[in-house]
JSON list of C-alpha atoms in Angstrom, two decimals:
[
{"chain": "B", "resi": 1336, "resn": "MET", "atom": "CA", "xyz": [50.38, -75.27, -168.61]},
{"chain": "B", "resi": 1337, "resn": "PRO", "atom": "CA", "xyz": [52.66, -76.55, -165.82]},
{"chain": "B", "resi": 1338, "resn": "GLU", "atom": "CA", "xyz": [55.43, -79.03, -166.53]},
{"chain": "B", "resi": 1339, "resn": "ILE", "atom": "CA", "xyz": [54.52, -82.58, -165.57]},
{"chain": "B", "resi": 1340, "resn": "SER", "atom": "CA", "xyz": [56.90, -85.08, -164.00]},
{"chain": "B", "resi": 1341, "resn": "ALA", "atom": "CA", "xyz": [56.20, -88.75, -163.37]},
{"chain": "B", "resi": 1342, "resn": "GLY", "atom": "CA", "xyz": [57.85, -91.00, -160.83]},
{"chain": "B", "resi": 1343, "resn": "ILE", "atom": "CA", "xyz": [57.75, -94.28, -158.97]},
{"chain": "B", "resi": 1344, "resn": "LEU", "atom": "CA", "xyz": [57.73, -94.70, -155.21]},
{"chain": "B", "resi": 1345, "resn": "LEU", "atom": "CA", "xyz": [59.33, -98.13, -154.77]},
{"chain": "B", "resi": 1346, "resn": "HIS", "atom": "CA", "xyz": [58.56, -99.68, -151.39]},
{"chain": "B", "resi": 1347, "resn": "ARG", "atom": "CA", "xyz": [59.20, -102.95, -149.60]},
{"chain": "B", "resi": 1348, "resn": "HIS", "atom": "CA", "xyz": [58.69, -104.69, -146.28]},
{"chain": "B", "resi": 1349, "resn": "GLY", "atom": "CA", "xyz": [62.00, -104.37, -144.44]},
{"chain": "B", "resi": 1350, "resn": "PRO", "atom": "CA", "xyz": [63.11, -105.97, -141.18]},
{"chain": "B", "resi": 1351, "resn": "ASN", "atom": "CA", "xyz": [61.58, -103.08, -139.18]},
{"chain": "B", "resi": 1352, "resn": "GLY", "atom": "CA", "xyz": [58.54, -102.31, -141.30]},
{"chain": "B", "resi": 1353, "resn": "ARG", "atom": "CA", "xyz": [57.84, -100.63, -144.62]},
{"chain": "B", "resi": 1354, "resn": "GLU", "atom": "CA", "xyz": [60.78, -98.93, -146.35]},
{"chain": "B", "resi": 1355, "resn": "LEU", "atom": "CA", "xyz": [60.93, -96.48, -149.25]},
{"chain": "B", "resi": 1356, "resn": "LEU", "atom": "CA", "xyz": [63.62, -96.22, -151.91]},
{"chain": "B", "resi": 1357, "resn": "LEU", "atom": "CA", "xyz": [64.81, -92.63, -152.22]},
{"chain": "B", "resi": 1358, "resn": "VAL", "atom": "CA", "xyz": [67.49, -91.10, -154.43]},
{"chain": "B", "resi": 1359, "resn": "HIS", "atom": "CA", "xyz": [69.87, -88.21, -153.74]},
{"chain": "B", "resi": 1360, "resn": "PRO", "atom": "CA", "xyz": [70.51, -85.70, -156.55]},
{"chain": "B", "resi": 1361, "resn": "GLY", "atom": "CA", "xyz": [74.03, -85.53, -157.90]},
{"chain": "B", "resi": 1362, "resn": "GLY", "atom": "CA", "xyz": [76.08, -82.45, -158.58]},
{"chain": "B", "resi": 1363, "resn": "PRO", "atom": "CA", "xyz": [77.84, -79.86, -156.48]},
{"chain": "B", "resi": 1364, "resn": "PHE", "atom": "CA", "xyz": [74.73, -77.98, -155.30]},
{"chain": "B", "resi": 1365, "resn": "TRP", "atom": "CA", "xyz": [73.38, -81.04, -153.48]},
{"chain": "B", "resi": 1366, "resn": "ALA", "atom": "CA", "xyz": [76.68, -82.58, -152.34]},
{"chain": "B", "resi": 1367, "resn": "ARG", "atom": "CA", "xyz": [76.41, -81.44, -148.71]},
{"chain": "B", "resi": 1368, "resn": "LYS", "atom": "CA", "xyz": [72.63, -81.46, -148.40]},
{"chain": "B", "resi": 1369, "resn": "ASP", "atom": "CA", "xyz": [70.79, -84.36, -146.80]},
{"chain": "B", "resi": 1370, "resn": "GLU", "atom": "CA", "xyz": [67.62, -83.40, -144.96]},
{"chain": "B", "resi": 1371, "resn": "ALA", "atom": "CA", "xyz": [64.87, -82.41, -147.44]},
{"chain": "B", "resi": 1372, "resn": "ALA", "atom": "CA", "xyz": [67.22, -83.21, -150.34]},
{"chain": "B", "resi": 1373, "resn": "TRP", "atom": "CA", "xyz": [66.13, -86.73, -151.33]},
{"chain": "B", "resi": 1374, "resn": "SER", "atom": "CA", "xyz": [63.43, -87.61, -153.83]},
{"chain": "B", "resi": 1375, "resn": "ILE", "atom": "CA", "xyz": [61.66, -90.47, -155.52]},
{"chain": "B", "resi": 1376, "resn": "PRO", "atom": "CA", "xyz": [63.07, -91.33, -158.96]},
{"chain": "B", "resi": 1377, "resn": "LYS", "atom": "CA", "xyz": [61.15, -88.99, -161.27]},
{"chain": "B", "resi": 1378, "resn": "GLY", "atom": "CA", "xyz": [61.45, -86.68, -164.24]},
{"chain": "B", "resi": 1379, "resn": "LEU", "atom": "CA", "xyz": [59.69, -84.72, -166.93]},
{"chain": "B", "resi": 1380, "resn": "ILE", "atom": "CA", "xyz": [57.42, -86.56, -169.33]},
{"chain": "B", "resi": 1381, "resn": "ASP", "atom": "CA", "xyz": [58.13, -86.33, -173.04]},
{"chain": "B", "resi": 1382, "resn": "PRO", "atom": "CA", "xyz": [55.44, -84.92, -175.37]},
{"chain": "B", "resi": 1383, "resn": "ASN", "atom": "CA", "xyz": [52.71, -87.54, -175.98]},
{"chain": "B", "resi": 1384, "resn": "GLU", "atom": "CA", "xyz": [54.37, -89.99, -173.57]},
{"chain": "B", "resi": 1385, "resn": "ALA", "atom": "CA", "xyz": [52.10, -92.09, -171.36]},
{"chain": "B", "resi": 1386, "resn": "LEU", "atom": "CA", "xyz": [52.52, -91.29, -167.67]},
{"chain": "B", "resi": 1387, "resn": "GLU", "atom": "CA", "xyz": [53.36, -94.87, -166.64]},
{"chain": "B", "resi": 1388, "resn": "ALA", "atom": "CA", "xyz": [55.91, -95.17, -169.46]},
{"chain": "B", "resi": 1389, "resn": "ALA", "atom": "CA", "xyz": [57.52, -91.89, -168.39]},
{"chain": "B", "resi": 1390, "resn": "ALA", "atom": "CA", "xyz": [57.70, -93.03, -164.75]},
{"chain": "B", "resi": 1391, "resn": "ARG", "atom": "CA", "xyz": [59.40, -96.30, -165.76]},
{"chain": "B", "resi": 1392, "resn": "ARG", "atom": "CA", "xyz": [61.80, -94.49, -168.13]},
{"chain": "B", "resi": 1393, "resn": "GLU", "atom": "CA", "xyz": [62.80, -91.96, -165.49]},
{"chain": "B", "resi": 1394, "resn": "PHE", "atom": "CA", "xyz": [63.29, -94.68, -162.89]},
{"chain": "B", "resi": 1395, "resn": "ALA", "atom": "CA", "xyz": [65.58, -96.53, -165.31]},
{"chain": "B", "resi": 1396, "resn": "GLU", "atom": "CA", "xyz": [67.53, -93.36, -166.16]},
{"chain": "B", "resi": 1397, "resn": "GLU", "atom": "CA", "xyz": [68.11, -92.44, -162.53]},
{"chain": "B", "resi": 1398, "resn": "VAL", "atom": "CA", "xyz": [68.54, -95.88, -160.98]},
{"chain": "B", "resi": 1399, "resn": "GLY", "atom": "CA", "xyz": [69.74, -98.10, -163.83]},
{"chain": "B", "resi": 1400, "resn": "THR", "atom": "CA", "xyz": [67.03, -100.73, -163.94]},
{"chain": "B", "resi": 1401, "resn": "VAL", "atom": "CA", "xyz": [63.52, -100.87, -165.36]},
{"chain": "B", "resi": 1402, "resn": "PRO", "atom": "CA", "xyz": [61.04, -101.68, -162.60]},
{"chain": "B", "resi": 1403, "resn": "GLU", "atom": "CA", "xyz": [58.79, -104.69, -163.26]},
{"chain": "B", "resi": 1404, "resn": "GLY", "atom": "CA", "xyz": [55.24, -105.07, -162.01]},
{"chain": "B", "resi": 1405, "resn": "ALA", "atom": "CA", "xyz": [51.93, -103.26, -162.01]},
{"chain": "B", "resi": 1406, "resn": "LEU", "atom": "CA", "xyz": [52.09, -99.62, -161.00]},
{"chain": "B", "resi": 1407, "resn": "ALA", "atom": "CA", "xyz": [49.47, -98.33, -158.56]},
{"chain": "B", "resi": 1408, "resn": "PRO", "atom": "CA", "xyz": [48.53, -94.67, -159.09]},
{"chain": "B", "resi": 1409, "resn": "LEU", "atom": "CA", "xyz": [48.99, -92.56, -155.96]},
{"chain": "B", "resi": 1410, "resn": "GLY", "atom": "CA", "xyz": [47.83, -89.29, -157.49]},
{"chain": "B", "resi": 1411, "resn": "GLU", "atom": "CA", "xyz": [49.00, -85.90, -158.73]},
{"chain": "B", "resi": 1412, "resn": "PHE", "atom": "CA", "xyz": [50.83, -83.47, -156.50]},
{"chain": "B", "resi": 1413, "resn": "LYS", "atom": "CA", "xyz": [51.77, -79.83, -157.02]},
{"chain": "B", "resi": 1414, "resn": "LEU", "atom": "CA", "xyz": [55.38, -79.06, -156.17]},
{"chain": "B", "resi": 1415, "resn": "SER", "atom": "CA", "xyz": [56.68, -75.71, -154.93]},
{"chain": "B", "resi": 1416, "resn": "SER", "atom": "CA", "xyz": [58.38, -75.26, -158.32]},
{"chain": "B", "resi": 1417, "resn": "GLY", "atom": "CA", "xyz": [54.92, -75.17, -159.92]},
{"chain": "B", "resi": 1418, "resn": "LYS", "atom": "CA", "xyz": [55.45, -78.56, -161.58]},
{"chain": "B", "resi": 1419, "resn": "GLN", "atom": "CA", "xyz": [52.88, -81.32, -161.33]},
{"chain": "B", "resi": 1420, "resn": "LEU", "atom": "CA", "xyz": [54.18, -84.67, -160.09]},
{"chain": "B", "resi": 1421, "resn": "VAL", "atom": "CA", "xyz": [52.28, -87.85, -160.99]},
{"chain": "B", "resi": 1422, "resn": "VAL", "atom": "CA", "xyz": [53.31, -90.69, -158.69]},
{"chain": "B", "resi": 1423, "resn": "PHE", "atom": "CA", "xyz": [52.90, -94.44, -158.94]},
{"chain": "B", "resi": 1424, "resn": "ALA", "atom": "CA", "xyz": [53.64, -96.94, -156.18]},
{"chain": "B", "resi": 1425, "resn": "LEU", "atom": "CA", "xyz": [55.36, -100.24, -156.79]},
{"chain": "B", "resi": 1426, "resn": "GLU", "atom": "CA", "xyz": [56.28, -102.91, -154.28]},
{"chain": "B", "resi": 1427, "resn": "GLY", "atom": "CA", "xyz": [59.69, -104.33, -155.11]},
{"chain": "B", "resi": 1428, "resn": "ASP", "atom": "CA", "xyz": [63.34, -104.44, -154.24]},
{"chain": "B", "resi": 1429, "resn": "PHE", "atom": "CA", "xyz": [66.54, -102.81, -155.43]},
{"chain": "B", "resi": 1430, "resn": "ASP", "atom": "CA", "xyz": [70.13, -103.01, -154.24]},
{"chain": "B", "resi": 1431, "resn": "PRO", "atom": "CA", "xyz": [71.42, -99.42, -153.91]},
{"chain": "B", "resi": 1432, "resn": "LYS", "atom": "CA", "xyz": [74.98, -100.68, -154.51]},
{"chain": "B", "resi": 1433, "resn": "THR", "atom": "CA", "xyz": [73.98, -101.41, -158.13]},
{"chain": "B", "resi": 1434, "resn": "LEU", "atom": "CA", "xyz": [72.90, -97.82, -158.84]},
{"chain": "B", "resi": 1435, "resn": "ILE", "atom": "CA", "xyz": [73.75, -96.62, -162.36]},
{"chain": "B", "resi": 1436, "resn": "SER", "atom": "CA", "xyz": [72.55, -93.11, -163.13]},
{"chain": "B", "resi": 1437, "resn": "ASN", "atom": "CA", "xyz": [72.53, -90.94, -166.23]},
{"chain": "B", "resi": 1438, "resn": "SER", "atom": "CA", "xyz": [74.76, -87.90, -166.05]},
{"chain": "B", "resi": 1439, "resn": "PHE", "atom": "CA", "xyz": [74.44, -84.22, -166.90]},
{"chain": "B", "resi": 1440, "resn": "GLU", "atom": "CA", "xyz": [76.95, -81.52, -167.73]},
{"chain": "B", "resi": 1441, "resn": "MET", "atom": "CA", "xyz": [77.23, -78.06, -166.27]},
{"chain": "B", "resi": 1442, "resn": "GLU", "atom": "CA", "xyz": [79.74, -75.27, -165.96]},
{"chain": "B", "resi": 1443, "resn": "TRP", "atom": "CA", "xyz": [81.67, -75.89, -162.75]},
{"chain": "B", "resi": 1444, "resn": "PRO", "atom": "CA", "xyz": [83.04, -74.02, -160.94]},
{"chain": "B", "resi": 1445, "resn": "PRO", "atom": "CA", "xyz": [80.66, -71.18, -161.84]},
{"chain": "B", "resi": 1446, "resn": "ARG", "atom": "CA", "xyz": [81.94, -68.68, -164.42]},
{"chain": "B", "resi": 1447, "resn": "SER", "atom": "CA", "xyz": [85.07, -70.81, -164.97]},
{"chain": "B", "resi": 1448, "resn": "GLY", "atom": "CA", "xyz": [84.29, -71.77, -168.55]},
{"chain": "B", "resi": 1449, "resn": "GLN", "atom": "CA", "xyz": [84.96, -75.39, -167.59]},
{"chain": "B", "resi": 1450, "resn": "ARG", "atom": "CA", "xyz": [82.28, -78.05, -168.04]},
{"chain": "B", "resi": 1451, "resn": "GLN", "atom": "CA", "xyz": [82.06, -81.06, -165.77]},
{"chain": "B", "resi": 1452, "resn": "SER", "atom": "CA", "xyz": [79.87, -84.14, -165.82]},
{"chain": "B", "resi": 1453, "resn": "PHE", "atom": "CA", "xyz": [77.89, -85.22, -162.74]},
{"chain": "B", "resi": 1454, "resn": "PRO", "atom": "CA", "xyz": [75.48, -88.12, -162.12]},
{"chain": "B", "resi": 1455, "resn": "GLU", "atom": "CA", "xyz": [71.78, -87.20, -162.00]},
{"chain": "B", "resi": 1456, "resn": "VAL", "atom": "CA", "xyz": [71.60, -89.34, -158.85]},
{"chain": "B", "resi": 1457, "resn": "ASP", "atom": "CA", "xyz": [74.70, -89.89, -156.72]},
{"chain": "B", "resi": 1458, "resn": "ARG", "atom": "CA", "xyz": [73.23, -92.43, -154.31]},
{"chain": "B", "resi": 1459, "resn": "ALA", "atom": "CA", "xyz": [70.09, -94.34, -153.38]},
{"chain": "B", "resi": 1460, "resn": "GLY", "atom": "CA", "xyz": [68.93, -95.84, -150.13]},
{"chain": "B", "resi": 1461, "resn": "TRP", "atom": "CA", "xyz": [66.11, -97.53, -148.30]},
{"chain": "B", "resi": 1462, "resn": "PHE", "atom": "CA", "xyz": [64.52, -95.47, -145.53]},
{"chain": "B", "resi": 1463, "resn": "SER", "atom": "CA", "xyz": [61.96, -96.16, -142.86]},
{"chain": "B", "resi": 1464, "resn": "LEU", "atom": "CA", "xyz": [58.76, -94.13, -143.10]},
{"chain": "B", "resi": 1465, "resn": "ASP", "atom": "CA", "xyz": [59.89, -91.78, -140.32]},
{"chain": "B", "resi": 1466, "resn": "ALA", "atom": "CA", "xyz": [63.31, -91.24, -141.89]},
{"chain": "B", "resi": 1467, "resn": "ALA", "atom": "CA", "xyz": [61.73, -90.69, -145.32]},
{"chain": "B", "resi": 1468, "resn": "ARG", "atom": "CA", "xyz": [59.59, -87.89, -143.89]},
{"chain": "B", "resi": 1469, "resn": "THR", "atom": "CA", "xyz": [62.75, -85.90, -143.07]},
{"chain": "B", "resi": 1470, "resn": "LYS", "atom": "CA", "xyz": [64.85, -86.93, -146.09]},
{"chain": "B", "resi": 1471, "resn": "LEU", "atom": "CA", "xyz": [62.26, -86.16, -148.78]},
{"chain": "B", "resi": 1472, "resn": "HIS", "atom": "CA", "xyz": [61.87, -82.72, -150.37]},
{"chain": "B", "resi": 1473, "resn": "LEU", "atom": "CA", "xyz": [59.12, -80.86, -148.53]},
{"chain": "B", "resi": 1474, "resn": "GLY", "atom": "CA", "xyz": [56.67, -81.18, -151.43]},
{"chain": "B", "resi": 1475, "resn": "GLN", "atom": "CA", "xyz": [57.11, -84.95, -151.59]},
{"chain": "B", "resi": 1476, "resn": "ARG", "atom": "CA", "xyz": [56.70, -85.73, -147.89]},
{"chain": "B", "resi": 1477, "resn": "VAL", "atom": "CA", "xyz": [52.97, -86.19, -148.36]},
{"chain": "B", "resi": 1478, "resn": "LEU", "atom": "CA", "xyz": [53.77, -89.32, -150.41]},
{"chain": "B", "resi": 1479, "resn": "VAL", "atom": "CA", "xyz": [54.52, -91.26, -147.23]},
{"chain": "B", "resi": 1480, "resn": "ASP", "atom": "CA", "xyz": [50.98, -90.81, -145.91]},
{"chain": "B", "resi": 1481, "resn": "VAL", "atom": "CA", "xyz": [49.38, -91.30, -149.33]},
{"chain": "B", "resi": 1482, "resn": "LEU", "atom": "CA", "xyz": [51.25, -94.59, -149.74]},
{"chain": "B", "resi": 1483, "resn": "LEU", "atom": "CA", "xyz": [50.13, -95.72, -146.27]},
{"chain": "B", "resi": 1484, "resn": "ALA", "atom": "CA", "xyz": [46.52, -94.89, -147.13]},
{"chain": "B", "resi": 1485, "resn": "HIS", "atom": "CA", "xyz": [46.81, -97.12, -150.21]},
{"chain": "B", "resi": 1486, "resn": "THR", "atom": "CA", "xyz": [48.78, -100.02, -148.74]},
{"chain": "B", "resi": 1487, "resn": "GLY", "atom": "CA", "xyz": [48.53, -99.89, -144.96]},
{"chain": "B", "resi": 1488, "resn": "PRO", "atom": "CA", "xyz": [51.59, -100.05, -142.68]}
]
């Protein structure tokens, strides 16, 4: 049984068209990566947790606010890791300057015996549809077209 993640693709009408909120993973492995490094706020569901509840919880953990409003299901997507990603769309707004993310600990530098804390998400930003297609992880790029099929441009 593959692991299942749930997430929310927050979108809005910006000054130059539709924009998507994407988050950049924190930690030293992602620090210098940009293209194909961004994601929607998402994470693993807990046992017996409803998918929408998991998507809202993960959004809050990674971004710092619980998104309000009705979620529109976009579908299930298989990621290259073998995980299943269930995605919901939500039209709304968020100021990336107010980002507050959970943190995680890891040994860093490797084999040093020292543990350091890093944010799960180190930054968030609004991206045009074209920019999102290059910023998103390869397995999530399809979300741009799926969102457009559901909402229009």
